[in-house]
Amino acid sequence: MFMLGARTSDIANDLLAFSEAAAAEWMIGCTDDELVRVCSVADWLLLHGPTTKSGASMQLAKACALAAVYVMEGAPRELASGRRARVPDGAQISDGRWPNYALQEAAPRHYGVGADAIAYWA
């Protein structure tokens, strides 16, 4: 099974771009299990979540940001900003970690996607 993988710093920078500073800070310190859940929820959003007017899936950055907020808060919601802003170079977060591959392999498909997320985004 393949699951999306993204570094914590990349997701944190996406969160900053969507005006989600608290979630960005949380992302850097999240557990390995939480990171796997974020990647799994983002994977589900790309495959089954809302689409654009043209029918395309949402951007990877938005899927990761929505997933991080969902895992952190335990409930789905829209992002603070509907549009991505540029994060100044000095404010960007670097040196993130990748998901633990063994944990990802052991996790069921769409691990962490609850009925609330499906009802909200599907």
PDB file of C-alpha atoms in Angstrom:
ATOM      1  CA  MET A   1       0.000   0.000   0.000  1.00  0.00           C
ATOM      2  CA  PHE A   2       1.274   3.442  -0.845  1.00  0.00           C
ATOM      3  CA  MET A   3       0.539   6.407   1.404  1.00  0.00           C
ATOM      4  CA  LEU A   4       1.499   9.999   0.815  1.00  0.00           C
ATOM      5  CA  GLY A   5       4.620  11.077   2.673  1.00  0.00           C
ATOM      6  CA  ALA A   6       5.582  14.660   3.509  1.00  0.00           C
ATOM      7  CA  ARG A   7       8.139  16.262   5.814  1.00  0.00           C
ATOM      8  CA  THR A   8       6.932  18.024   8.944  1.00  0.00           C
ATOM      9  CA  SER A   9       8.651  21.241   7.858  1.00  0.00           C
ATOM     10  CA  ASP A  10       6.925  21.232   4.465  1.00  0.00           C
ATOM     11  CA  ILE A  11       3.517  20.767   6.085  1.00  0.00           C
ATOM     12  CA  ALA A  12       4.331  23.427   8.700  1.00  0.00           C
ATOM     13  CA  ASN A  13       5.232  25.900   5.944  1.00  0.00           C
ATOM     14  CA  ASP A  14       1.969  25.086   4.167  1.00  0.00           C
ATOM     15  CA  LEU A  15       0.137  25.769   7.426  1.00  0.00           C
ATOM     16  CA  LEU A  16       1.895  29.122   7.792  1.00  0.00           C
ATOM     17  CA  ALA A  17       0.864  29.992   4.232  1.00  0.00           C
ATOM     18  CA  PHE A  18      -2.782  29.323   5.169  1.00  0.00           C
ATOM     19  CA  SER A  19      -2.519  31.444   8.375  1.00  0.00           C
ATOM     20  CA  GLU A  20      -2.436  28.452  10.713  1.00  0.00           C
ATOM     21  CA  ALA A  21       0.555  29.360  12.915  1.00  0.00           C
ATOM     22  CA  ALA A  22      -0.519  27.292  15.939  1.00  0.00           C
ATOM     23  CA  ALA A  23      -0.933  24.209  13.774  1.00  0.00           C
ATOM     24  CA  ALA A  24       2.469  24.846  12.168  1.00  0.00           C
ATOM     25  CA  GLU A  25       4.102  24.879  15.594  1.00  0.00           C
ATOM     26  CA  TRP A  26       2.227  21.704  16.567  1.00  0.00           C
ATOM     27  CA  MET A  27       3.300  19.993  13.338  1.00  0.00           C
ATOM     28  CA  ILE A  28       6.994  20.324  14.153  1.00  0.00           C
ATOM     29  CA  GLY A  29       6.541  18.662  17.549  1.00  0.00           C
ATOM     30  CA  CYS A  30       3.923  16.071  16.602  1.00  0.00           C
ATOM     31  CA  THR A  31       4.510  12.398  17.328  1.00  0.00           C
ATOM     32  CA  ASP A  32       5.444   9.871  14.661  1.00  0.00           C
ATOM     33  CA  ASP A  33       1.921   8.432  14.860  1.00  0.00           C
ATOM     34  CA  GLU A  34       0.352  11.871  14.415  1.00  0.00           C
ATOM     35  CA  LEU A  35       2.541  12.499  11.359  1.00  0.00           C
ATOM     36  CA  VAL A  36       1.422   9.200   9.825  1.00  0.00           C
ATOM     37  CA  ARG A  37      -2.212  10.152  10.494  1.00  0.00           C
ATOM     38  CA  VAL A  38      -1.699  13.581   8.887  1.00  0.00           C
ATOM     39  CA  CYS A  39      -0.199  11.958   5.782  1.00  0.00           C
ATOM     40  CA  SER A  40      -2.988   9.381   5.671  1.00  0.00           C
ATOM     41  CA  VAL A  41      -5.757  11.989   5.976  1.00  0.00           C
ATOM     42  CA  ALA A  42      -4.058  14.143   3.316  1.00  0.00           C
ATOM     43  CA  ASP A  43      -3.872  11.085   1.067  1.00  0.00           C
ATOM     44  CA  TRP A  44      -7.616  10.497   1.553  1.00  0.00           C
ATOM     45  CA  LEU A  45      -8.387  14.164   0.840  1.00  0.00           C
ATOM     46  CA  LEU A  46      -6.508  14.018  -2.455  1.00  0.00           C
ATOM     47  CA  LEU A  47      -8.402  10.897  -3.519  1.00  0.00           C
ATOM     48  CA  HIS A  48     -11.864  11.447  -2.035  1.00  0.00           C
ATOM     49  CA  GLY A  49     -12.059  15.022  -0.769  1.00  0.00           C
ATOM     50  CA  PRO A  50     -13.498  18.133  -2.370  1.00  0.00           C
ATOM     51  CA  THR A  51     -12.515  18.974  -5.917  1.00  0.00           C
ATOM     52  CA  THR A  52     -12.007  22.227  -7.759  1.00  0.00           C
ATOM     53  CA  LYS A  53     -14.663  23.605 -10.115  1.00  0.00           C
ATOM     54  CA  SER A  54     -12.885  21.828 -12.965  1.00  0.00           C
ATOM     55  CA  GLY A  55     -13.109  18.496 -11.121  1.00  0.00           C
ATOM     56  CA  ALA A  56      -9.422  18.294 -10.206  1.00  0.00           C
ATOM     57  CA  SER A  57      -8.344  17.276  -6.724  1.00  0.00           C
ATOM     58  CA  MET A  58      -7.192  19.944  -4.304  1.00  0.00           C
ATOM     59  CA  GLN A  59      -3.567  21.053  -4.121  1.00  0.00           C
ATOM     60  CA  LEU A  60      -1.202  18.884  -2.107  1.00  0.00           C
ATOM     61  CA  ALA A  61      -0.347  21.835   0.160  1.00  0.00           C
ATOM     62  CA  LYS A  62      -4.006  22.399   1.040  1.00  0.00           C
ATOM     63  CA  ALA A  63      -4.649  18.692   1.621  1.00  0.00           C
ATOM     64  CA  CYS A  64      -1.681  18.488   4.007  1.00  0.00           C
ATOM     65  CA  ALA A  65      -2.715  21.660   5.845  1.00  0.00           C
ATOM     66  CA  LEU A  66      -6.332  20.527   6.231  1.00  0.00           C
ATOM     67  CA  ALA A  67      -5.163  17.115   7.424  1.00  0.00           C
ATOM     68  CA  ALA A  68      -2.809  18.617  10.015  1.00  0.00           C
ATOM     69  CA  VAL A  69      -5.529  20.856  11.437  1.00  0.00           C
ATOM     70  CA  TYR A  70      -7.929  17.901  11.511  1.00  0.00           C
ATOM     71  CA  VAL A  71      -5.505  15.621  13.355  1.00  0.00           C
ATOM     72  CA  MET A  72      -4.427  18.381  15.752  1.00  0.00           C
ATOM     73  CA  GLU A  73      -7.953  19.565  16.626  1.00  0.00           C
ATOM     74  CA  GLY A  74      -9.812  16.281  16.236  1.00  0.00           C
ATOM     75  CA  ALA A  75     -12.497  17.792  14.002  1.00  0.00           C
ATOM     76  CA  PRO A  76     -12.665  18.925  10.376  1.00  0.00           C
ATOM     77  CA  ARG A  77     -12.875  22.599   9.473  1.00  0.00           C
ATOM     78  CA  GLU A  78     -11.807  25.017   6.781  1.00  0.00           C
ATOM     79  CA  LEU A  79      -8.422  26.691   7.003  1.00  0.00           C
ATOM     80  CA  ALA A  80      -8.088  30.192   8.489  1.00  0.00           C
ATOM     81  CA  SER A  81      -7.216  31.561   5.067  1.00  0.00           C
ATOM     82  CA  GLY A  82      -8.783  30.251   1.890  1.00  0.00           C
ATOM     83  CA  ARG A  83      -5.787  31.375  -0.150  1.00  0.00           C
ATOM     84  CA  ARG A  84      -2.148  30.522   0.254  1.00  0.00           C
ATOM     85  CA  ALA A  85       0.141  33.438   0.996  1.00  0.00           C
ATOM     86  CA  ARG A  86       3.881  33.517   0.465  1.00  0.00           C
ATOM     87  CA  VAL A  87       5.821  32.740   3.629  1.00  0.00           C
ATOM     88  CA  PRO A  88       8.834  35.085   3.903  1.00  0.00           C
ATOM     89  CA  ASP A  89      12.192  33.302   3.695  1.00  0.00           C
ATOM     90  CA  GLY A  90      13.092  34.168   7.287  1.00  0.00           C
ATOM     91  CA  ALA A  91       9.822  32.743   8.595  1.00  0.00           C
ATOM     92  CA  GLN A  92      10.068  29.395   6.809  1.00  0.00           C
ATOM     93  CA  ILE A  93      10.634  26.269   8.852  1.00  0.00           C
ATOM     94  CA  SER A  94      13.378  23.880   7.769  1.00  0.00           C
ATOM     95  CA  ASP A  95      14.871  20.543   8.758  1.00  0.00           C
ATOM     96  CA  GLY A  96      11.693  18.552   9.107  1.00  0.00           C
ATOM     97  CA  ARG A  97      11.424  14.817   9.469  1.00  0.00           C
ATOM     98  CA  TRP A  98       9.764  12.282   7.202  1.00  0.00           C
ATOM     99  CA  PRO A  99       7.068   9.871   8.381  1.00  0.00           C
ATOM    100  CA  ASN A 100       8.266   6.624   9.913  1.00  0.00           C
ATOM    101  CA  TYR A 101       8.021   4.187   7.016  1.00  0.00           C
ATOM    102  CA  ALA A 102       7.407   1.137   9.232  1.00  0.00           C
ATOM    103  CA  LEU A 103       4.498   2.908  10.938  1.00  0.00           C
ATOM    104  CA  GLN A 104       3.052   3.903   7.571  1.00  0.00           C
ATOM    105  CA  GLU A 105       3.305   0.343   6.285  1.00  0.00           C
ATOM    106  CA  ALA A 106       1.578  -1.005   9.406  1.00  0.00           C
ATOM    107  CA  ALA A 107      -1.239   1.570   9.325  1.00  0.00           C
ATOM    108  CA  PRO A 108      -4.535   0.672   7.665  1.00  0.00           C
ATOM    109  CA  ARG A 109      -5.559   2.509   4.508  1.00  0.00           C
ATOM    110  CA  HIS A 110      -6.698   6.038   5.363  1.00  0.00           C
ATOM    111  CA  TYR A 111      -5.676   5.712   8.982  1.00  0.00           C
ATOM    112  CA  GLY A 112      -7.111   8.528  11.046  1.00  0.00           C
ATOM    113  CA  VAL A 113      -9.942   9.436   8.657  1.00  0.00           C
ATOM    114  CA  GLY A 114     -13.051   9.522  10.801  1.00  0.00           C
ATOM    115  CA  ALA A 115     -16.708   9.521   9.875  1.00  0.00           C
ATOM    116  CA  ASP A 116     -16.762  13.235  10.715  1.00  0.00           C
ATOM    117  CA  ALA A 117     -14.104  13.942   8.058  1.00  0.00           C
ATOM    118  CA  ILE A 118     -15.934  11.858   5.472  1.00  0.00           C
ATOM    119  CA  ALA A 119     -19.226  13.624   6.187  1.00  0.00           C
ATOM    120  CA  TYR A 120     -17.577  17.055   6.093  1.00  0.00           C
ATOM    121  CA  TRP A 121     -15.340  16.706   3.015  1.00  0.00           C
ATOM    122  CA  ALA A 122     -16.760  13.917   0.822  1.00  0.00           C
TER     123      ALA A 122
END
